[in-house]
PDB file of C-alpha atoms in Angstrom:
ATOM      1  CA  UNK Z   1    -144.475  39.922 -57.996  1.00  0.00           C
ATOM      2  CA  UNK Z   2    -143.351  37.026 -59.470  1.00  0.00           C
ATOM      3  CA  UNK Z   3    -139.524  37.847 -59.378  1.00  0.00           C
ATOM      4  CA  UNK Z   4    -140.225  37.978 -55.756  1.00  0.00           C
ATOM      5  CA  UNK Z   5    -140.838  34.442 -55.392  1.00  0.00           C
ATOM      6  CA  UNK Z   6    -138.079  33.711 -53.045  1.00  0.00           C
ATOM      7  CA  UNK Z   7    -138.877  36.674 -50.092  1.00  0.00           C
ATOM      8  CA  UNK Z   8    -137.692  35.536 -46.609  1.00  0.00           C
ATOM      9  CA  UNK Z   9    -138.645  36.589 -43.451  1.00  0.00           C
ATOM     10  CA  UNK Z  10    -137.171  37.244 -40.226  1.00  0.00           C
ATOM     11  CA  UNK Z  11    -138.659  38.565 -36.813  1.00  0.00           C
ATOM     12  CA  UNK Z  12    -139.707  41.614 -37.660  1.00  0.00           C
ATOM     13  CA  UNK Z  13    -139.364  41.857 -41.399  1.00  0.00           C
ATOM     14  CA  UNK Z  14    -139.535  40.195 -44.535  1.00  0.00           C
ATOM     15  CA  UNK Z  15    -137.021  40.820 -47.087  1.00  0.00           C
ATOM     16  CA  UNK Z  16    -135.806  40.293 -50.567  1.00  0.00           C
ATOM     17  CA  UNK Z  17    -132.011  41.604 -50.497  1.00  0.00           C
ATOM     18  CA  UNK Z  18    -128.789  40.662 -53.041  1.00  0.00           C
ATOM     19  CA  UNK Z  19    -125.457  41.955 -53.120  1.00  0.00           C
ATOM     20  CA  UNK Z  20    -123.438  41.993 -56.398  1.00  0.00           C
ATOM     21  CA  UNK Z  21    -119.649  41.941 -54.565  1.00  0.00           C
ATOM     22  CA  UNK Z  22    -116.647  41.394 -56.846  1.00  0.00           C
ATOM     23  CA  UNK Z  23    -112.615  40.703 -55.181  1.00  0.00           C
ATOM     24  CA  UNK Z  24    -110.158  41.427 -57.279  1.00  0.00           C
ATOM     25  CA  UNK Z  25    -106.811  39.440 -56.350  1.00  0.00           C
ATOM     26  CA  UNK Z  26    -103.941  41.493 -54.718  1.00  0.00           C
ATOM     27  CA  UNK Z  27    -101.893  43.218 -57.197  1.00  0.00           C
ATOM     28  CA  UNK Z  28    -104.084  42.237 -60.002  1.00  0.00           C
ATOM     29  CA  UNK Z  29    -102.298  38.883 -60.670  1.00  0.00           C
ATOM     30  CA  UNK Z  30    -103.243  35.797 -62.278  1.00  0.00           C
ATOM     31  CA  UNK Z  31    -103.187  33.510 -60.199  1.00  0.00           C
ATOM     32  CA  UNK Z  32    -106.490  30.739 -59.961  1.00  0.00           C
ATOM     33  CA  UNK Z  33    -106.894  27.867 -61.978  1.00  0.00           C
ATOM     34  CA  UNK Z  34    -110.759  26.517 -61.937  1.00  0.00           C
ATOM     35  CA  UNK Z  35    -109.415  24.061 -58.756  1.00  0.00           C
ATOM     36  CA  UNK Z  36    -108.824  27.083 -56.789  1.00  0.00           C
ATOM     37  CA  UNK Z  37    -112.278  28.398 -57.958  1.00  0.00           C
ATOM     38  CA  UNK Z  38    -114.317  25.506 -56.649  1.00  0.00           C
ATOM     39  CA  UNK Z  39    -112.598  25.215 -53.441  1.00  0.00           C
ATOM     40  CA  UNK Z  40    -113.434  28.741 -53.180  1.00  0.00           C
ATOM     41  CA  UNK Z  41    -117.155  28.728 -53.392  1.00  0.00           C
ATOM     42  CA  UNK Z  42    -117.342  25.746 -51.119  1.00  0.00           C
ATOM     43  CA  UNK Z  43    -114.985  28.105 -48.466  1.00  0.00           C
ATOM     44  CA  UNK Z  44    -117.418  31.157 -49.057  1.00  0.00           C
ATOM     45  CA  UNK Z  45    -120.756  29.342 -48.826  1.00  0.00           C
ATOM     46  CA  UNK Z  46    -119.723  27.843 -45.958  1.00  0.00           C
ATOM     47  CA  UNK Z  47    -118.875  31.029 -44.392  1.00  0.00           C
ATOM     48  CA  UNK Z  48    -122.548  32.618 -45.984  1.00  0.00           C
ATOM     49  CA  UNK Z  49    -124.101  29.870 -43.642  1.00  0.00           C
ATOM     50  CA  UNK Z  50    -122.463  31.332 -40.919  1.00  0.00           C
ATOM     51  CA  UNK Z  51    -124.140  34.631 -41.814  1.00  0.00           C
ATOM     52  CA  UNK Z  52    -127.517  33.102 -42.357  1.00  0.00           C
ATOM     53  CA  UNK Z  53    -126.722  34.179 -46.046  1.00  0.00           C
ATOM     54  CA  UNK Z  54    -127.014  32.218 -49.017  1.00  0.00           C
ATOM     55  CA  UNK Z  55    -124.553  32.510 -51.892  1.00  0.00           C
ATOM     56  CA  UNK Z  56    -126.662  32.220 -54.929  1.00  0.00           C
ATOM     57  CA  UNK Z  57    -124.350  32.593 -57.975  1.00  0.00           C
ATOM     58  CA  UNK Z  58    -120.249  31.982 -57.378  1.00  0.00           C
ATOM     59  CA  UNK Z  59    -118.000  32.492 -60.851  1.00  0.00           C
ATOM     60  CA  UNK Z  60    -114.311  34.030 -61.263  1.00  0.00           C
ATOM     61  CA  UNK Z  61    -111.809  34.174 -63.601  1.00  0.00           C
ATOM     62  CA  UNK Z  62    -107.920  34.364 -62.990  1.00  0.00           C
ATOM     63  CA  UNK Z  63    -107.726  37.286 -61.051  1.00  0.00           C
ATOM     64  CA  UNK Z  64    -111.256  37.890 -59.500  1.00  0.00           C
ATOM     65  CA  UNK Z  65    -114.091  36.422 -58.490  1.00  0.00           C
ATOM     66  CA  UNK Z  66    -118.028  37.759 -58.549  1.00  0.00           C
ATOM     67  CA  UNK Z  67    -120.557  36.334 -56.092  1.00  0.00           C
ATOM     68  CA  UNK Z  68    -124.053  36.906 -55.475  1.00  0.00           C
ATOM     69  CA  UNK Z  69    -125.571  36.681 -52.383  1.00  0.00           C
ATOM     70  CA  UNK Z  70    -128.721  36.920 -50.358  1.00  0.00           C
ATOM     71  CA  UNK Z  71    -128.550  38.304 -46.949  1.00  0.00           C
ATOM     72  CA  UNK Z  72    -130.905  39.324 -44.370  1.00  0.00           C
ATOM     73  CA  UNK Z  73    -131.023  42.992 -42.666  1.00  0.00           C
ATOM     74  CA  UNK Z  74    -129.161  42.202 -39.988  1.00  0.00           C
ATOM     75  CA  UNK Z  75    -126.004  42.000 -41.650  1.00  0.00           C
ATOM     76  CA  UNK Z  76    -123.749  44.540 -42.787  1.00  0.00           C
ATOM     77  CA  UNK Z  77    -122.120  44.099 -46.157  1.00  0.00           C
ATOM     78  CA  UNK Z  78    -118.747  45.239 -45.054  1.00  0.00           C
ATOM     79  CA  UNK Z  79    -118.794  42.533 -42.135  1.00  0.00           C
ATOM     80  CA  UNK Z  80    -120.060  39.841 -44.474  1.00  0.00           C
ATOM     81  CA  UNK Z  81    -117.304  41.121 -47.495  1.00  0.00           C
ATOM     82  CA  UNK Z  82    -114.432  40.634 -44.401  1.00  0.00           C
ATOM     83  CA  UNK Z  83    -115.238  37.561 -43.338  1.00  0.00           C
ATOM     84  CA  UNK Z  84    -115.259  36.399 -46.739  1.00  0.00           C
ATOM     85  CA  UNK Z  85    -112.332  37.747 -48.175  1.00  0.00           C
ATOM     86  CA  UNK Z  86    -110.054  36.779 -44.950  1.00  0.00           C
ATOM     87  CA  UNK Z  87    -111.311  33.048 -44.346  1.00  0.00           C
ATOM     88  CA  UNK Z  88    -110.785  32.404 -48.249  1.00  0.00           C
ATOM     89  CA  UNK Z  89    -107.823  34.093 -47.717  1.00  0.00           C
ATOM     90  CA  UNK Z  90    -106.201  32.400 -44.814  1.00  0.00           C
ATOM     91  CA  UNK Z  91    -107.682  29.038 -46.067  1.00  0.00           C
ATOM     92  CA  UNK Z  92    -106.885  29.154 -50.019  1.00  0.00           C
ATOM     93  CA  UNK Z  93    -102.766  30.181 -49.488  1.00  0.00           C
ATOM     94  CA  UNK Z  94    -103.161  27.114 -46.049  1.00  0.00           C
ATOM     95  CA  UNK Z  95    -104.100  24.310 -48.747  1.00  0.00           C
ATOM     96  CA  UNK Z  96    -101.939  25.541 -51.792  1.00  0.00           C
ATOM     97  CA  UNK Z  97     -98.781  26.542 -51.430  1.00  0.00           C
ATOM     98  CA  UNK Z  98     -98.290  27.862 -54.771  1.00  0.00           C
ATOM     99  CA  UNK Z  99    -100.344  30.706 -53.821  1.00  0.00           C
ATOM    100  CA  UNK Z 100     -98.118  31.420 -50.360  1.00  0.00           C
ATOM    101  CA  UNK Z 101     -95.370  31.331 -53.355  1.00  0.00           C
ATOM    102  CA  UNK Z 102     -97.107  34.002 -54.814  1.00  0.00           C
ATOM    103  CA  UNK Z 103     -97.824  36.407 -52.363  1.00  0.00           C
ATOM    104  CA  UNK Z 104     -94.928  35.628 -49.993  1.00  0.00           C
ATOM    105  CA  UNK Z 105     -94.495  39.148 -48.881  1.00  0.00           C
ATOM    106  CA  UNK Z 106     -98.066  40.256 -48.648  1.00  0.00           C
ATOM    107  CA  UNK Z 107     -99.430  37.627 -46.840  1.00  0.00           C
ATOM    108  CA  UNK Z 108    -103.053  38.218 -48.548  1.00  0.00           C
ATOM    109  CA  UNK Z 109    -104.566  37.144 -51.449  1.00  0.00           C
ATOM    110  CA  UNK Z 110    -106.799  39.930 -51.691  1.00  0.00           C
ATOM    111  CA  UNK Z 111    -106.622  43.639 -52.979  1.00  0.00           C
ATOM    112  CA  UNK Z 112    -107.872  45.691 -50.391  1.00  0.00           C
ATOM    113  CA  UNK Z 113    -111.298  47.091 -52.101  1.00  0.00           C
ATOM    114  CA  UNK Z 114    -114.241  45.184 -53.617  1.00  0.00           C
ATOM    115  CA  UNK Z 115    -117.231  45.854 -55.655  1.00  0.00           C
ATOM    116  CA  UNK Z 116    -120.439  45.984 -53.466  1.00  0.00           C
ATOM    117  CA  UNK Z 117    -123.784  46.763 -55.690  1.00  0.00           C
ATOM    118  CA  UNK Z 118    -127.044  46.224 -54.664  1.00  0.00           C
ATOM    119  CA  UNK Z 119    -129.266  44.178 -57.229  1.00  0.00           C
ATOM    120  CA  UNK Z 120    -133.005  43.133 -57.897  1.00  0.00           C
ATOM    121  CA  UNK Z 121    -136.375  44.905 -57.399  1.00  0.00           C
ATOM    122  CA  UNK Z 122    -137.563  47.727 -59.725  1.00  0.00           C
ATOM    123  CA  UNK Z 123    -135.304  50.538 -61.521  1.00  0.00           C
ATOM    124  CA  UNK Z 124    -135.572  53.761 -59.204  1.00  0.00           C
ATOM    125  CA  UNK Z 125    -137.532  55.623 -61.922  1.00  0.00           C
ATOM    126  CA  UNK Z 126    -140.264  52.907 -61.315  1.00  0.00           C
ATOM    127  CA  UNK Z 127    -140.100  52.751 -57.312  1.00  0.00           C
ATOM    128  CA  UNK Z 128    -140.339  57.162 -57.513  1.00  0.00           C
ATOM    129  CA  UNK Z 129    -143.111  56.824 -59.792  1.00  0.00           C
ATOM    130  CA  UNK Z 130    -145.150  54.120 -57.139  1.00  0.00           C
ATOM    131  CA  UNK Z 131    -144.491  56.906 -54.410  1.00  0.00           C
ATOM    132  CA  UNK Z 132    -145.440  59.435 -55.920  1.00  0.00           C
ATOM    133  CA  UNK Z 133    -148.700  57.964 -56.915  1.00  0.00           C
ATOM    134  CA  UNK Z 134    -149.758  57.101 -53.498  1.00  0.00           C
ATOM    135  CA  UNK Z 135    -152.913  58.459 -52.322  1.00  0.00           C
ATOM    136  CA  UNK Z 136    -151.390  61.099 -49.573  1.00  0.00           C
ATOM    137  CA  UNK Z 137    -154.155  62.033 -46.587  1.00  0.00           C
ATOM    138  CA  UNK Z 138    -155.462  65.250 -47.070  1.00  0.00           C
TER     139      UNK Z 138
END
């Protein structure tokens, strides 16, 4: 238990859930530098507030970027993957240009997929083994 040391709660439920999502950039091109990087994790965490998420690790290279994040029930991945992809968007090609440049007749910055895997807890062998080993009513 002592990789659960962070479990939040909410209402009705207490929870330890991370996301492993990964954007690729439109096209596949090249096109952050690391200044483009930071501004983007202060864009997305700002936007995981807004989710009552918290983005725990942010990294990218020049044509994708990998977050992790920690989000409650509530909130569907696919929602929480929009937002983030669109408000980086719109606000990443609003304060540099170069990237409007770049993308001047897609008007996104994004490809249109992403990389969504759930991470953390126990490998499914172990988690089938602990049900199977419960002690059933007869």
């Amino acid at each position: 238990m002592a990789e659960y040391q962070n479990i939040r709660t909410g209402r009705h439920c207490t929870f330890v859930m991370h996301a492993h999502l990964v954007f690729v950039t439109k096209y596949r091109h090249n096109v952050f530098f690391d200044t483009h990087l930071k501004r983007m994790e202060e864009i997305m965490r700002s936007v995981c507030v807004d989710f009552e998420t918290e983005l725990v690790e942010f990294n990218g290279e020049a044509n994708h970027v990998h977050l992790l994040v920690n989000f409650p029930p509530k909130v569907a991945v696919s929602k929480l993957v929009n937002s983030l992809k669109g408000v980086s968007s719109r606000r990443l090609r609003q304060e540099y240009p170069e990237l409007v440049r770049r993308y001047w007749r897609a008007q996104r910055l994004w490809s249109g997929s992403y990389f969504a895997g759930s991470v953390g807890g126990a490998p499914l062998s172990v988690v089938r083994q602990y049900i199977e080993q419960q002690n059933r009513p007869l």
